[in-house]
Amino acid sequence: MPVHVPVMTAEVLTLLRPERGGFFVDCTAGLGGHMRALLQAGADRQLGIDRDAEALAMARERLAPWGDRVEFVHADYRDIAGVLEARGIREIDGALADLGVSSLQLESERGFSFQRDEPLDMRMDRGAKLTAAEAVNTLSERELADVIYRYGEERHSRRVARRIVEARARRPVRTTFELAAIVRRAVPRGRQRIDPATRTFQALRIWVNRELDHLDRFLRDVAERLKAGGRMVVISFHSLEDRVVKQTFRALERGPVAMRILTKKPLRPQGAEVSANPRARSARLRAAERVPVSGMAAPSGSF
Ligand SMILES: C[S@@+](CC[C@H](N)C(=O)[O-])C[C@H]1O[C@@H](n2cnc3c(N)ncnc32)[C@H](O)[C@@H]1O
């Protein structure tokens, strides 16, 4: 079974306070690593949502010892309101969203990484319609440039899009190595440390999985279902996602749901964690609490 080491677990536990018991929702259950940590630390019950059916099957197996204290749902977290309603769950004590790609997905030959030559797929949910290959071979040059600029923050997006369109006119672009080679030819390497293909791959992954669509709505839906004093923790892995989380939390703090931000600045993983788990490197964690009815927020566990 592939190992996925959950990131920033200590911070998640400090903030969600499972030792007080309660019902938690892991909106991105993955392989169930955070869920297991929460259960071990005292959570009474948990619902795990993920749109990757393979990941869920593994999480289910790993958490079998907790029996009916855990339930899994194959769904998009954007549908959380419906998922909870269908189970008659009106209030939750805490929620977690760990928005990155799981190690299972990175190793699944679905083309998430250009370190290996794999088909350009990038779907987290294998039942979803569009793959990265379809995007690369069918979007117009303009659309491709927009996607790469918007979701990859790639300054040379137009050049990359042009090179892709030129290459696919000769033959369809099918693999990660083919695409990475096209991007590297289009983007001057300069003094940057990261591979020039990184931003284009990120852009395509975000587009294929619609990672930023309705993220704000989802966060609001979670906030509305937290009990007074209940908390939500969101871990993001790129600045576009983190920006949406920051802005939505700020809007919630001012809005009718009455949330209090617990992390003035996003928390970053400790150096030791990054050395042990390089996937943690770009993690940023933000947390917010639903203000208790009295208006006096509990002071414990904030950063
Ligand atoms: C970094 S992994 C989570 C790992 C998990 N915390 C653990 O400890 O094993 C992120 C997971 O979020 C899932 N995911 C991403 N976007 C999703 C969405 N919109 N709805 C449901 N699951 C999603 C991915 O399929 C992936 O399994």
GROMACS .gro file of C-alpha atoms and ligand atoms in nm:
model
  330
    1MET     CA    1   0.000   0.000   0.000
    2PRO     CA    2   0.154   0.340  -0.091
    3VAL     CA    3   0.246   0.550   0.208
    4HIS     CA    4   0.106   0.900   0.225
    5VAL     CA    5   0.256   1.088   0.517
    6PRO     CA    6  -0.005   1.343   0.628
    7VAL     CA    7   0.133   1.696   0.654
    8MET     CA    8   0.130   1.926   0.958
    9THR     CA    9  -0.052   1.669   1.170
   10ALA     CA   10   0.064   1.821   1.500
   11GLU     CA   11  -0.078   2.160   1.402
   12VAL     CA   12  -0.404   2.002   1.280
   13LEU     CA   13  -0.449   1.823   1.614
   14THR     CA   14  -0.369   2.132   1.820
   15LEU     CA   15  -0.623   2.335   1.627
   16LEU     CA   16  -0.905   2.082   1.591
   17ARG     CA   17  -0.876   1.961   1.953
   18PRO     CA   18  -1.010   1.606   1.897
   19GLU     CA   19  -0.926   1.518   2.258
   20ARG     CA   20  -1.255   1.688   2.345
   21GLY     CA   21  -1.435   1.423   2.138
   22GLY     CA   22  -1.690   1.517   1.875
   23PHE     CA   23  -1.778   1.469   1.512
   24PHE     CA   24  -1.530   1.573   1.244
   25VAL     CA   25  -1.542   1.584   0.865
   26ASP     CA   26  -1.230   1.526   0.661
   27CYS     CA   27  -1.324   1.681   0.328
   28THR     CA   28  -1.016   1.537   0.154
   29ALA     CA   29  -0.978   1.201   0.325
   30GLY     CA   30  -0.709   1.071   0.086
   31LEU     CA   31  -0.553   0.767   0.246
   32GLY     CA   32  -0.702   0.854   0.583
   33GLY     CA   33  -0.380   0.962   0.757
   34HIS     CA   34  -0.523   1.273   0.921
   35MET     CA   35  -0.843   1.087   1.002
   36ARG     CA   36  -0.650   0.819   1.183
   37ALA     CA   37  -0.454   1.079   1.381
   38LEU     CA   38  -0.779   1.252   1.485
   39LEU     CA   39  -0.936   0.923   1.593
   40GLN     CA   40  -0.627   0.822   1.788
   41ALA     CA   41  -0.635   1.162   1.959
   42GLY     CA   42  -0.996   1.122   2.072
   43ALA     CA   43  -1.241   1.215   1.794
   44ASP     CA   44  -1.565   1.020   1.844
   45ARG     CA   45  -1.683   0.996   1.484
   46GLN     CA   46  -1.562   1.100   1.142
   47LEU     CA   47  -1.690   1.135   0.792
   48GLY     CA   48  -1.429   1.116   0.517
   49ILE     CA   49  -1.499   1.261   0.173
   50ASP     CA   50  -1.281   1.219  -0.134
   51ARG     CA   51  -1.339   1.220  -0.506
   52ASP     CA   52  -1.070   0.959  -0.562
   53ALA     CA   53  -1.241   0.620  -0.524
   54GLU     CA   54  -0.910   0.431  -0.507
   55ALA     CA   55  -0.784   0.646  -0.222
   56LEU     CA   56  -1.111   0.599  -0.035
   57ALA     CA   57  -1.092   0.221  -0.069
   58MET     CA   58  -0.750   0.228   0.096
   59ALA     CA   59  -0.860   0.468   0.367
   60ARG     CA   60  -1.155   0.241   0.442
   61GLU     CA   61  -0.923  -0.057   0.480
   62ARG     CA   62  -0.678   0.134   0.700
   63LEU     CA   63  -0.947   0.266   0.929
   64ALA     CA   64  -1.146  -0.059   0.952
   65PRO     CA   65  -1.046  -0.100   1.321
   66TRP     CA   66  -1.263   0.203   1.404
   67GLY     CA   67  -1.573   0.028   1.269
   68ASP     CA   68  -1.884   0.241   1.240
   69ARG     CA   69  -1.719   0.541   1.400
   70VAL     CA   70  -1.597   0.625   1.050
   71GLU     CA   71  -1.790   0.664   0.727
   72PHE     CA   72  -1.661   0.736   0.378
   73VAL     CA   73  -1.830   0.911   0.091
   74HIS     CA   74  -1.711   0.924  -0.268
   75ALA     CA   75  -1.799   1.281  -0.354
   76ASP     CA   76  -1.665   1.619  -0.444
   77TYR     CA   77  -1.623   1.830  -0.132
   78ARG     CA   78  -1.808   2.104  -0.314
   79ASP     CA   79  -2.120   1.894  -0.249
   80ILE     CA   80  -2.061   1.889   0.126
   81ALA     CA   81  -2.393   2.054   0.206
   82GLY     CA   82  -2.583   1.774   0.029
   83VAL     CA   83  -2.357   1.502   0.172
   84LEU     CA   84  -2.426   1.617   0.528
   85GLU     CA   85  -2.793   1.677   0.468
   86ALA     CA   86  -2.840   1.328   0.322
   87ARG     CA   87  -2.706   1.188   0.650
   88GLY     CA   88  -2.909   1.415   0.871
   89ILE     CA   89  -2.594   1.587   1.002
   90ARG     CA   90  -2.671   1.946   1.089
   91GLU     CA   91  -2.371   2.045   1.298
   92ILE     CA   92  -2.009   1.940   1.312
   93ASP     CA   93  -1.732   1.997   1.565
   94GLY     CA   94  -1.457   2.045   1.312
   95ALA     CA   95  -1.351   2.004   0.952
   96LEU     CA   96  -1.028   1.957   0.767
   97ALA     CA   97  -0.940   2.015   0.401
   98ASP     CA   98  -0.590   1.911   0.296
   99LEU     CA   99  -0.602   2.030  -0.061
  100GLY     CA  100  -0.291   1.882  -0.218
  101VAL     CA  101  -0.232   1.580  -0.436
  102SER     CA  102  -0.189   1.254  -0.245
  103SER     CA  103   0.122   1.040  -0.276
  104LEU     CA  104  -0.106   0.772  -0.417
  105GLN     CA  105  -0.204   1.006  -0.699
  106LEU     CA  106   0.156   1.114  -0.759
  107GLU     CA  107   0.259   0.751  -0.792
  108SER     CA  108  -0.047   0.636  -0.982
  109GLU     CA  109   0.083   0.679  -1.337
  110ARG     CA  110  -0.182   0.942  -1.400
  111GLY     CA  111   0.066   1.200  -1.524
  112PHE     CA  112   0.068   1.433  -1.221
  113SER     CA  113   0.446   1.447  -1.228
  114PHE     CA  114   0.687   1.507  -1.514
  115GLN     CA  115   0.959   1.313  -1.333
  116ARG     CA  116   0.829   0.998  -1.504
  117ASP     CA  117   0.697   0.943  -1.855
  118GLU     CA  118   0.325   0.877  -1.817
  119PRO     CA  119   0.004   0.943  -2.007
  120LEU     CA  120  -0.120   1.301  -1.961
  121ASP     CA  121  -0.425   1.230  -1.748
  122MET     CA  122  -0.412   1.427  -1.417
  123ARG     CA  123  -0.768   1.343  -1.310
  124MET     CA  124  -0.807   1.299  -0.935
  125ASP     CA  125  -1.143   1.137  -1.004
  126ARG     CA  126  -1.100   0.878  -1.275
  127GLY     CA  127  -1.469   0.902  -1.350
  128ALA     CA  128  -1.433   1.267  -1.454
  129LYS     CA  129  -1.461   1.345  -1.823
  130LEU     CA  130  -1.170   1.566  -1.921
  131THR     CA  131  -0.804   1.468  -1.904
  132ALA     CA  132  -0.498   1.689  -1.936
  133ALA     CA  133  -0.430   1.532  -2.278
  134GLU     CA  134  -0.770   1.649  -2.397
  135ALA     CA  135  -0.698   2.001  -2.272
  136VAL     CA  136  -0.358   2.012  -2.438
  137ASN     CA  137  -0.485   1.875  -2.769
  138THR     CA  138  -0.821   2.047  -2.801
  139LEU     CA  139  -0.822   2.389  -2.630
  140SER     CA  140  -0.754   2.683  -2.858
  141GLU     CA  141  -0.414   2.854  -2.835
  142ARG     CA  142  -0.579   3.147  -2.659
  143GLU     CA  143  -0.759   2.923  -2.408
  144LEU     CA  144  -0.440   2.732  -2.335
  145ALA     CA  145  -0.248   3.055  -2.281
  146ASP     CA  146  -0.521   3.178  -2.043
  147VAL     CA  147  -0.521   2.855  -1.840
  148ILE     CA  148  -0.142   2.851  -1.814
  149TYR     CA  149  -0.129   3.218  -1.716
  150ARG     CA  150  -0.414   3.206  -1.470
  151TYR     CA  151  -0.347   2.879  -1.293
  152GLY     CA  152   0.028   2.851  -1.346
  153GLU     CA  153   0.113   3.223  -1.314
  154GLU     CA  154   0.345   3.158  -1.607
  155ARG     CA  155   0.476   3.481  -1.761
  156HIS     CA  156   0.558   3.301  -2.085
  157SER     CA  157   0.213   3.147  -2.118
  158ARG     CA  158   0.163   3.269  -2.474
  159ARG     CA  159   0.490   3.117  -2.592
  160VAL     CA  160   0.410   2.789  -2.418
  161ALA     CA  161   0.063   2.778  -2.575
  162ARG     CA  162   0.205   2.853  -2.920
  163ARG     CA  163   0.467   2.576  -2.889
  164ILE     CA  164   0.201   2.330  -2.774
  165VAL     CA  165  -0.021   2.415  -3.070
  166GLU     CA  166   0.273   2.381  -3.311
  167ALA     CA  167   0.371   2.046  -3.163
  168ARG     CA  168   0.019   1.900  -3.166
  169ALA     CA  169  -0.022   1.999  -3.533
  170ARG     CA  170   0.251   1.742  -3.604
  171ARG     CA  171   0.104   1.479  -3.371
  172PRO     CA  172  -0.105   1.481  -3.053
  173VAL     CA  173   0.083   1.543  -2.729
  174ARG     CA  174   0.021   1.233  -2.521
  175THR     CA  175   0.275   1.202  -2.240
  176THR     CA  176   0.428   1.400  -1.955
  177PHE     CA  177   0.775   1.384  -2.109
  178GLU     CA  178   0.647   1.517  -2.442
  179LEU     CA  179   0.471   1.809  -2.276
  180ALA     CA  180   0.760   1.888  -2.040
  181ALA     CA  181   1.003   1.897  -2.336
  182ILE     CA  182   0.776   2.138  -2.528
  183VAL     CA  183   0.746   2.370  -2.227
  184ARG     CA  184   1.119   2.365  -2.156
  185ARG     CA  185   1.187   2.467  -2.515
  186ALA     CA  186   0.938   2.754  -2.484
  187VAL     CA  187   1.045   2.896  -2.146
  188PRO     CA  188   1.389   3.044  -2.094
  189ARG     CA  189   1.538   2.870  -1.792
  190GLY     CA  190   1.701   3.185  -1.651
  191ARG     CA  191   1.816   3.163  -1.291
  192GLN     CA  192   1.507   2.995  -1.154
  193ARG     CA  193   1.551   2.688  -0.941
  194ILE     CA  194   1.234   2.511  -1.040
  195ASP     CA  195   1.190   2.322  -1.364
  196PRO     CA  196   1.021   2.549  -1.621
  197ALA     CA  197   0.756   2.280  -1.677
  198THR     CA  198   0.634   2.304  -1.315
  199ARG     CA  199   0.399   2.598  -1.366
  200THR     CA  200   0.235   2.458  -1.680
  201PHE     CA  201   0.179   2.122  -1.511
  202GLN     CA  202   0.026   2.294  -1.208
  203ALA     CA  203  -0.202   2.497  -1.435
  204LEU     CA  204  -0.328   2.192  -1.621
  205ARG     CA  205  -0.387   2.000  -1.299
  206ILE     CA  206  -0.588   2.287  -1.151
  207TRP     CA  207  -0.790   2.319  -1.472
  208VAL     CA  208  -0.857   1.945  -1.514
  209ASN     CA  209  -0.970   1.910  -1.152
  210ARG     CA  210  -1.140   2.252  -1.132
  211GLU     CA  211  -0.947   2.301  -0.810
  212LEU     CA  212  -1.030   2.668  -0.760
  213ASP     CA  213  -1.391   2.661  -0.877
  214HIS     CA  214  -1.628   2.714  -0.588
  215LEU     CA  215  -1.355   2.676  -0.324
  216ASP     CA  216  -1.495   2.985  -0.152
  217ARG     CA  217  -1.850   2.847  -0.160
  218PHE     CA  218  -1.727   2.520  -0.011
  219LEU     CA  219  -1.549   2.701   0.275
  220ARG     CA  220  -1.864   2.901   0.349
  221ASP     CA  221  -2.074   2.583   0.347
  222VAL     CA  222  -1.838   2.426   0.602
  223ALA     CA  223  -1.837   2.738   0.819
  224GLU     CA  224  -2.216   2.740   0.829
  225ARG     CA  225  -2.225   2.385   0.962
  226LEU     CA  226  -1.972   2.431   1.241
  227LYS     CA  227  -2.104   2.434   1.596
  228ALA     CA  228  -2.027   2.743   1.800
  229GLY     CA  229  -1.662   2.695   1.894
  230GLY     CA  230  -1.616   2.446   1.607
  231ARG     CA  231  -1.309   2.486   1.391
  232MET     CA  232  -1.199   2.439   1.034
  233VAL     CA  233  -0.844   2.384   0.915
  234VAL     CA  234  -0.739   2.422   0.553
  235ILE     CA  235  -0.401   2.321   0.417
  236SER     CA  236  -0.317   2.447   0.070
  237PHE     CA  237  -0.020   2.385  -0.152
  238HIS     CA  238  -0.008   2.674  -0.394
  239SER     CA  239  -0.049   3.046  -0.358
  240LEU     CA  240  -0.364   3.072  -0.571
  241GLU     CA  241  -0.548   2.833  -0.341
  242ASP     CA  242  -0.410   2.995  -0.027
  243ARG     CA  243  -0.526   3.336  -0.150
  244VAL     CA  244  -0.885   3.211  -0.186
  245VAL     CA  245  -0.873   3.060   0.164
  246LYS     CA  246  -0.735   3.383   0.312
  247GLN     CA  247  -0.993   3.601   0.138
  248THR     CA  248  -1.285   3.375   0.223
  249PHE     CA  249  -1.182   3.356   0.589
  250ARG     CA  250  -1.159   3.736   0.601
  251ALA     CA  251  -1.503   3.770   0.444
  252LEU     CA  252  -1.642   3.516   0.692
  253GLU     CA  253  -1.493   3.708   0.982
  254ARG     CA  254  -1.686   4.015   0.872
  255GLY     CA  255  -1.999   3.830   0.763
  256PRO     CA  256  -2.307   3.686   0.929
  257VAL     CA  257  -2.157   3.344   1.009
  258ALA     CA  258  -1.928   3.503   1.273
  259MET     CA  259  -1.597   3.330   1.230
  260ARG     CA  260  -1.273   3.419   1.403
  261ILE     CA  261  -0.944   3.365   1.221
  262LEU     CA  262  -0.701   3.166   1.437
  263THR     CA  263  -0.397   3.201   1.214
  264LYS     CA  264  -0.301   3.562   1.141
  265LYS     CA  265  -0.041   3.435   0.900
  266PRO     CA  266  -0.054   3.089   0.745
  267LEU     CA  267   0.135   2.829   0.947
  268ARG     CA  268   0.423   2.662   0.764
  269PRO     CA  269   0.565   2.317   0.839
  270GLN     CA  270   0.866   2.290   1.066
  271GLY     CA  271   1.205   2.234   0.903
  272ALA     CA  272   1.227   1.880   1.040
  273GLU     CA  273   0.895   1.789   0.881
  274VAL     CA  274   1.004   1.926   0.542
  275SER     CA  275   1.328   1.724   0.559
  276ALA     CA  276   1.135   1.409   0.642
  277ASN     CA  277   0.850   1.473   0.395
  278PRO     CA  278   0.944   1.698   0.100
  279ARG     CA  279   0.576   1.708  -0.009
  280ALA     CA  280   0.516   1.928   0.298
  281ARG     CA  281   0.748   2.199   0.163
  282SER     CA  282   0.484   2.424   0.012
  283ALA     CA  283   0.207   2.358   0.267
  284ARG     CA  284   0.033   2.657   0.424
  285LEU     CA  285  -0.224   2.604   0.696
  286ARG     CA  286  -0.504   2.842   0.792
  287ALA     CA  287  -0.768   2.789   1.058
  288ALA     CA  288  -1.083   2.963   1.173
  289GLU     CA  289  -1.335   2.913   1.452
  290ARG     CA  290  -1.706   2.971   1.466
  291VAL     CA  291  -1.748   3.225   1.739
  292PRO     CA  292  -1.944   3.093   2.038
  293VAL     CA  293  -2.285   3.252   2.077
  294SER     CA  294  -2.171   3.474   2.365
  295GLY     CA  295  -1.930   3.637   2.119
  296MET     CA  296  -1.639   3.532   2.344
  297ALA     CA  297  -1.410   3.307   2.143
  298ALA     CA  298  -1.225   3.035   2.329
  299PRO     CA  299  -0.864   3.145   2.350
  300SER     CA  300  -0.698   2.802   2.362
  301GLY     CA  301  -0.516   2.646   2.071
  302SER     CA  302  -0.482   2.951   1.850
  303PHE     CA  303  -0.157   3.061   1.686
  304LIG     C1  304  -0.327   1.565   0.009
  304LIG     S1  305  -0.450   1.447  -0.019
  304LIG     C2  306  -0.519   1.422   0.140
  304LIG     C3  307  -0.443   1.327   0.224
  304LIG     C4  308  -0.505   1.297   0.357
  304LIG     N1  309  -0.514   1.415   0.439
  304LIG     C5  310  -0.429   1.188   0.428
  304LIG     O1  311  -0.383   1.212   0.541
  304LIG     O2  312  -0.414   1.079   0.374
  304LIG     C6  313  -0.575   1.537  -0.097
  304LIG     C7  314  -0.695   1.456  -0.137
  304LIG     O3  315  -0.798   1.549  -0.171
  304LIG     C8  316  -0.875   1.492  -0.271
  304LIG     N2  317  -0.949   1.599  -0.336
  304LIG     C9  318  -0.899   1.704  -0.405
  304LIG     N3  319  -0.998   1.783  -0.448
  304LIG    C10  320  -1.115   1.728  -0.404
  304LIG    C11  321  -1.252   1.764  -0.416
  304LIG     N4  322  -1.289   1.872  -0.483
  304LIG     N5  323  -1.342   1.686  -0.355
  304LIG    C12  324  -1.306   1.575  -0.285
  304LIG     N6  325  -1.179   1.535  -0.273
  304LIG    C13  326  -1.082   1.610  -0.330
  304LIG    C14  327  -0.777   1.423  -0.360
  304LIG     O4  328  -0.839   1.322  -0.435
  304LIG    C15  329  -0.676   1.368  -0.258
  304LIG     O5  330  -0.702   1.235  -0.226
   0.00000   0.00000   0.00000
